[in-house]
Amino acid sequence: MVVTYGPRDSRCLYPQNAPQAIHWAPVGGDAKAVVRDLISAVKETVPLAAQPEAKADVAALLERFEQCRAVDPDDVKPIAQHHCIWEMRLDIQTHGLCLRIYETEIAELPAHIVALHAHRKVISGSPEDIRTAQDNEILVASTRWDDGRPQFWGL
């Protein structure tokens, strides 16, 4: 079966692309930096007693992306500021947790999603404040893309 992709569709939207392996980009030689970004975002939002459940929910969502079962096109959106970066949206309503992982999917790594940066989405404040906060997070991801691309982010 031939699949027609949109110009910036994520591979995670098409089950025939499974499996994809999430590779956490090393930052300054630290292979756990992006994972720590993600863990910090959970810890700053979710009460201690609920963190194991929230972490399990995050793991389940990440597995869904790896299995290319992002069921809604809004689960993975292209970033306008960078043609090679997408935003994975992990929203866990039970914990009020809105996480964003900025990732890249390049042709040279057809079975890998490279996670560049993770953070908790700012959802309070003026629209301008929210946009500025998001732009700052995208800048972090873009810098990590530029820094890691020559070495394929350690793969």
Coordinates of N, CA and C in Angstrom, one line a residue:
M1 N 0.8 -1.2 0.0 CA 0.0 0.0 0.0 C 0.9 1.2 0.0
V2 N 0.6 2.2 -0.9 CA 1.4 3.4 -1.0 C 0.7 4.4 -0.1
V3 N 1.5 5.1 0.8 CA 0.9 6.1 1.7 C 1.4 7.5 1.1
T4 N 0.4 8.4 1.0 CA 0.7 9.7 0.7 C 0.9 10.6 1.9
Y5 N 2.0 11.1 2.1 CA 2.3 11.9 3.3 C 2.0 13.4 2.9
G6 N 1.6 14.1 3.9 CA 1.5 15.6 3.7 C 2.9 16.1 3.7
P7 N 3.1 17.3 3.3 CA 4.5 17.9 3.2 C 5.3 17.8 4.5
R8 N 4.6 17.9 5.7 CA 5.3 17.9 6.9 C 4.6 17.0 7.9
D9 N 4.0 15.9 7.5 CA 3.4 15.0 8.4 C 4.5 14.2 9.1
S10 N 4.2 13.9 10.4 CA 5.1 13.1 11.1 C 5.0 11.6 10.7
R11 N 6.1 10.9 10.8 CA 6.0 9.4 10.5 C 5.2 8.7 11.6
C12 N 5.0 9.3 12.8 CA 4.3 8.7 13.9 C 2.8 8.6 13.6
L13 N 2.3 9.3 12.6 CA 0.9 9.2 12.2 C 0.5 8.0 11.4
Y14 N 1.5 7.3 10.9 CA 1.2 6.2 10.0 C 1.7 4.8 10.5
P15 N 0.8 4.0 10.9 CA 1.2 2.7 11.6 C 2.2 1.8 10.8
Q16 N 2.2 1.9 9.5 CA 3.1 1.1 8.6 C 4.5 1.6 8.8
N17 N 4.8 2.7 9.5 CA 6.2 3.1 9.8 C 6.7 2.5 11.0
A18 N 5.9 1.8 11.8 CA 6.3 1.2 13.1 C 7.3 0.1 12.8
P19 N 8.2 -0.1 13.7 CA 8.4 0.7 14.9 C 9.4 1.8 14.7
Q20 N 9.2 2.9 15.4 CA 10.2 3.9 15.5 C 10.8 3.9 16.9
A21 N 12.1 4.1 17.0 CA 12.8 4.1 18.3 C 13.0 5.6 18.7
I22 N 12.6 5.9 19.9 CA 12.9 7.3 20.4 C 14.3 7.3 20.9
H23 N 15.1 8.1 20.4 CA 16.5 8.3 20.8 C 16.6 9.7 21.5
W24 N 17.1 9.7 22.7 CA 17.2 10.9 23.5 C 18.5 11.6 23.1
A25 N 18.4 12.7 22.4 CA 19.7 13.4 22.0 C 20.6 13.8 23.1
P26 N 21.8 13.5 23.0 CA 22.8 13.9 24.1 C 22.9 15.4 24.0
V27 N 23.1 16.1 25.1 CA 23.2 17.5 25.1 C 24.5 17.8 25.9
G28 N 25.5 18.3 25.1 CA 26.8 18.6 25.7 C 27.4 17.3 26.3
G29 N 27.2 16.2 25.6 CA 27.7 14.9 26.0 C 26.9 14.2 27.0
D30 N 25.8 14.8 27.5 CA 25.0 14.2 28.5 C 23.8 13.5 27.8
A31 N 23.8 12.1 27.8 CA 22.8 11.4 27.2 C 21.5 11.4 27.9
K32 N 21.4 11.8 29.1 CA 20.2 11.8 29.9 C 19.5 13.2 30.0
A33 N 20.1 14.2 29.4 CA 19.6 15.6 29.6 C 18.1 15.8 29.2
V34 N 17.7 15.2 28.0 CA 16.4 15.4 27.6 C 15.4 14.6 28.4
V35 N 15.8 13.4 28.9 CA 15.0 12.6 29.8 C 14.8 13.4 31.1
R36 N 15.9 14.0 31.6 CA 15.7 14.8 32.8 C 14.8 16.0 32.6
D37 N 14.8 16.6 31.4 CA 13.9 17.7 31.1 C 12.4 17.2 31.3
L38 N 12.2 16.0 30.7 CA 10.9 15.4 30.8 C 10.5 15.0 32.2
I39 N 11.4 14.4 33.0 CA 11.1 14.1 34.4 C 10.8 15.3 35.2
S40 N 11.6 16.4 35.0 CA 11.4 17.6 35.7 C 10.0 18.2 35.4
A41 N 9.6 18.1 34.2 CA 8.3 18.7 33.8 C 7.2 17.9 34.6
V42 N 7.3 16.6 34.7 CA 6.3 15.9 35.5 C 6.4 16.2 36.9
K43 N 7.6 16.3 37.5 CA 7.7 16.5 38.9 C 7.2 17.9 39.3
E44 N 7.3 18.9 38.4 CA 6.9 20.3 38.8 C 5.4 20.4 38.7
T45 N 4.7 19.5 38.1 CA 3.3 19.6 38.0 C 2.5 18.6 38.8
V46 N 3.0 17.4 39.0 CA 2.2 16.3 39.6 C 2.6 16.1 41.0
P47 N 1.7 16.0 41.9 CA 2.0 15.7 43.3 C 2.8 14.4 43.4
L48 N 3.7 14.4 44.4 CA 4.6 13.2 44.6 C 3.9 11.9 44.6
A49 N 2.7 11.8 45.3 CA 2.0 10.5 45.4 C 1.5 10.0 44.0
A50 N 1.2 11.0 43.1 CA 0.7 10.6 41.8 C 1.8 10.5 40.7
Q51 N 3.0 10.7 41.1 CA 4.1 10.7 40.0 C 4.3 9.3 39.4
P52 N 4.2 8.2 40.1 CA 4.4 6.9 39.5 C 3.3 6.7 38.4
E53 N 2.1 7.0 38.7 CA 1.0 6.9 37.7 C 1.2 7.8 36.5
A54 N 1.6 9.1 36.8 CA 1.9 10.0 35.7 C 3.0 9.5 34.8
K55 N 4.1 9.0 35.4 CA 5.2 8.5 34.6 C 4.8 7.3 33.8
A56 N 3.9 6.5 34.3 CA 3.4 5.3 33.5 C 2.6 5.8 32.3
D57 N 1.8 6.9 32.6 CA 1.0 7.4 31.5 C 1.9 8.0 30.4
V58 N 3.0 8.7 30.8 CA 3.9 9.3 29.8 C 4.6 8.1 29.0
A59 N 5.0 7.1 29.7 CA 5.6 6.0 29.0 C 4.7 5.3 28.0
A60 N 3.4 5.2 28.4 CA 2.4 4.6 27.5 C 2.2 5.5 26.2
L61 N 2.2 6.8 26.4 CA 2.1 7.7 25.3 C 3.3 7.7 24.4
L62 N 4.5 7.6 25.0 CA 5.7 7.5 24.2 C 5.7 6.2 23.4
E63 N 5.3 5.1 24.0 CA 5.2 3.9 23.2 C 4.2 4.0 22.0
R64 N 3.1 4.7 22.3 CA 2.2 4.9 21.2 C 2.9 5.7 20.0
F65 N 3.7 6.6 20.3 CA 4.5 7.3 19.2 C 5.4 6.4 18.5
E66 N 6.1 5.5 19.3 CA 7.1 4.6 18.7 C 6.4 3.6 17.9
Q67 N 5.2 3.2 18.2 CA 4.4 2.3 17.4 C 3.6 3.0 16.3
C68 N 3.8 4.3 16.1 CA 3.2 5.1 15.1 C 1.7 5.0 15.2
R69 N 1.2 5.1 16.4 CA -0.2 5.1 16.7 C -0.7 6.4 17.3
A70 N -0.1 7.5 16.8 CA -0.5 8.8 17.2 C -1.8 9.0 16.4
V71 N -2.9 8.8 17.1 CA -4.2 8.7 16.4 C -4.8 10.0 15.9
D72 N -4.3 11.1 16.3 CA -4.8 12.4 15.9 C -3.7 13.2 15.3
P73 N -3.9 13.8 14.2 CA -2.8 14.6 13.6 C -2.3 15.7 14.5
D74 N -3.2 16.1 15.4 CA -2.7 17.2 16.4 C -1.8 16.6 17.5
D75 N -1.6 15.3 17.5 CA -0.7 14.7 18.5 C 0.8 15.1 18.2
V76 N 1.0 15.2 16.9 CA 2.4 15.5 16.4 C 2.3 16.6 15.3
K77 N 2.8 17.8 15.7 CA 2.6 18.9 14.8 C 4.0 19.4 14.3
P78 N 4.1 19.9 13.0 CA 5.3 20.5 12.6 C 5.5 21.8 13.2
I79 N 6.8 22.2 13.5 CA 7.1 23.5 14.0 C 7.4 24.5 12.9
A80 N 6.7 25.6 12.8 CA 6.9 26.5 11.7 C 8.3 27.1 11.7
Q81 N 8.9 27.3 12.9 CA 10.2 27.9 12.9 C 11.4 27.1 12.4
H82 N 11.2 25.8 12.3 CA 12.2 24.9 11.9 C 11.7 23.7 11.1
H83 N 12.1 23.6 9.8 CA 11.5 22.6 8.9 C 11.8 21.1 9.3
C84 N 12.6 20.9 10.2 CA 13.0 19.5 10.6 C 12.6 19.1 12.0
I85 N 11.7 19.9 12.7 CA 11.3 19.7 14.0 C 9.8 19.6 14.1
W86 N 9.4 18.6 14.9 CA 8.0 18.4 15.2 C 7.8 18.5 16.7
E87 N 6.5 18.8 17.1 CA 6.2 18.8 18.5 C 5.2 17.7 18.8
M88 N 5.7 16.8 19.7 CA 4.9 15.7 20.2 C 4.1 16.3 21.4
R89 N 2.8 16.1 21.4 CA 1.9 16.7 22.4 C 1.5 15.6 23.3
L90 N 1.8 15.6 24.6 CA 1.4 14.6 25.6 C 0.6 15.3 26.6
D91 N -0.7 15.2 26.5 CA -1.6 15.8 27.5 C -2.3 14.7 28.3
I92 N -2.1 14.8 29.6 CA -2.6 13.8 30.5 C -3.6 14.6 31.4
Q93 N -4.8 14.5 31.1 CA -5.9 15.3 31.7 C -6.0 15.0 33.2
T94 N -5.8 13.7 33.6 CA -6.0 13.4 35.0 C -5.0 14.1 35.9
H95 N -3.9 14.5 35.4 CA -2.9 15.2 36.2 C -2.7 16.6 35.8
G96 N -3.5 17.1 34.8 CA -3.3 18.5 34.4 C -2.0 18.7 33.7
L97 N -1.5 17.7 33.1 CA -0.1 17.7 32.6 C -0.1 17.9 31.1
C98 N 0.5 19.0 30.7 CA 0.7 19.3 29.2 C 2.2 19.3 29.0
L99 N 2.7 18.2 28.4 CA 4.1 18.1 28.1 C 4.3 18.2 26.6
R100 N 5.4 18.8 26.2 CA 5.8 18.9 24.8 C 7.2 18.3 24.7
I101 N 7.4 17.5 23.6 CA 8.7 17.0 23.3 C 8.9 17.5 21.9
Y102 N 10.0 18.2 21.7 CA 10.4 18.6 20.3 C 11.4 17.5 19.8
E103 N 11.0 17.1 18.6 CA 11.8 15.9 18.0 C 12.0 16.2 16.5
T104 N 13.0 15.4 16.0 CA 13.2 15.4 14.6 C 13.1 14.0 14.0
E105 N 12.7 14.0 12.7 CA 12.6 12.7 12.0 C 13.3 13.0 10.6
I106 N 14.5 12.6 10.5 CA 15.2 12.9 9.2 C 15.3 11.6 8.4
A107 N 15.4 11.8 7.1 CA 15.4 10.6 6.2 C 16.6 9.7 6.4
E108 N 17.7 10.2 6.8 CA 18.9 9.4 7.1 C 18.7 8.4 8.3
L109 N 17.7 8.7 9.1 CA 17.4 7.8 10.3 C 16.0 7.4 10.2
P110 N 15.6 6.5 9.2 CA 14.2 6.2 8.9 C 13.5 5.5 10.1
A111 N 14.2 5.0 11.0 CA 13.5 4.2 12.1 C 13.7 4.9 13.5
H112 N 14.1 6.2 13.5 CA 14.4 6.8 14.7 C 13.7 8.2 14.8
I113 N 13.2 8.4 16.0 CA 12.7 9.8 16.3 C 13.8 10.3 17.3
V114 N 14.3 11.4 17.1 CA 15.3 12.0 18.0 C 14.7 13.1 18.8
A115 N 14.5 12.8 20.1 CA 14.0 13.8 21.0 C 15.0 14.8 21.4
L116 N 14.8 16.1 21.1 CA 15.7 17.1 21.3 C 15.5 17.9 22.6
H117 N 14.3 18.1 23.0 CA 14.0 18.9 24.2 C 12.6 18.5 24.7
A118 N 12.4 18.5 26.0 CA 11.1 18.3 26.6 C 10.8 19.4 27.6
H119 N 9.5 19.7 27.8 CA 9.2 20.8 28.8 C 7.7 20.7 29.1
R120 N 7.3 21.3 30.1 CA 5.9 21.5 30.5 C 5.4 22.7 29.8
K121 N 4.3 22.6 29.0 CA 3.7 23.7 28.3 C 3.2 24.8 29.3
V122 N 3.5 26.0 29.1 CA 2.9 27.1 29.8 C 1.5 27.3 29.3
I123 N 0.5 27.3 30.2 CA -0.9 27.5 29.7 C -1.6 28.6 30.4
S124 N -0.8 29.4 31.2 CA -1.4 30.5 31.9 C -0.7 31.8 31.4
G125 N -1.3 32.9 31.6 CA -0.8 34.2 31.1 C -1.4 34.6 29.9
S126 N -0.9 35.7 29.4 CA -1.5 36.3 28.1 C -1.1 35.4 27.0
P127 N -1.8 35.5 25.8 CA -1.4 34.8 24.6 C 0.0 35.1 24.2
E128 N 0.4 36.4 24.4 CA 1.8 36.8 24.0 C 2.8 36.1 25.0
D129 N 2.5 36.0 26.3 CA 3.4 35.4 27.2 C 3.5 33.9 26.9
I130 N 2.4 33.2 26.6 CA 2.4 31.8 26.2 C 3.2 31.6 25.0
R131 N 3.0 32.4 24.0 CA 3.8 32.3 22.7 C 5.3 32.5 22.9
T132 N 5.6 33.5 23.7 CA 7.0 33.8 24.0 C 7.7 32.6 24.7
A133 N 7.0 32.0 25.7 CA 7.5 30.9 26.4 C 7.7 29.7 25.4
Q134 N 6.8 29.5 24.5 CA 6.9 28.4 23.6 C 8.0 28.6 22.6
D135 N 8.2 29.9 22.1 CA 9.3 30.2 21.2 C 10.6 30.0 21.9
N136 N 10.7 30.3 23.2 CA 12.0 30.0 23.9 C 12.3 28.5 23.9
E137 N 11.3 27.7 24.1 CA 11.5 26.3 24.2 C 11.9 25.7 22.8
I138 N 11.3 26.3 21.8 CA 11.6 25.9 20.4 C 13.0 26.3 20.1
L139 N 13.5 27.4 20.6 CA 14.8 27.8 20.3 C 15.8 26.8 21.0
V140 N 15.5 26.3 22.1 CA 16.4 25.3 22.8 C 16.5 24.1 21.8
A141 N 15.3 23.6 21.4 CA 15.3 22.4 20.5 C 16.0 22.7 19.2
S142 N 15.9 23.9 18.6 CA 16.5 24.2 17.4 C 18.1 24.3 17.5
T143 N 18.5 24.8 18.7 CA 19.9 24.8 18.9 C 20.5 23.4 19.1
R144 N 19.7 22.6 19.8 CA 20.2 21.2 19.9 C 20.1 20.4 18.6
W145 N 19.2 20.8 17.7 CA 19.2 20.2 16.4 C 20.5 20.6 15.6
D146 N 20.8 21.9 15.6 CA 22.0 22.3 14.9 C 23.2 21.7 15.5
D147 N 23.3 21.7 16.8 CA 24.5 21.2 17.5 C 24.7 19.7 17.2
G148 N 23.6 18.9 17.2 CA 23.7 17.4 17.1 C 23.7 16.9 15.7
R149 N 23.2 17.6 14.8 CA 23.0 17.1 13.4 C 24.3 16.6 12.8
P150 N 25.4 17.2 12.9 CA 26.6 16.7 12.2 C 27.0 15.3 12.7
Q151 N 26.7 15.0 13.9 CA 27.0 13.6 14.5 C 25.8 12.7 14.6
F152 N 24.6 13.1 14.0 CA 23.4 12.4 14.1 C 23.0 12.1 15.5
W153 N 23.2 13.1 16.4 CA 22.8 13.0 17.8 C 23.2 11.8 18.5
G154 N 24.4 11.3 18.2 CA 25.0 10.2 18.9 C 24.5 8.8 18.4
L155 N 23.7 8.8 17.3 CA 23.3 7.4 16.8 C 24.4 6.9 15.9

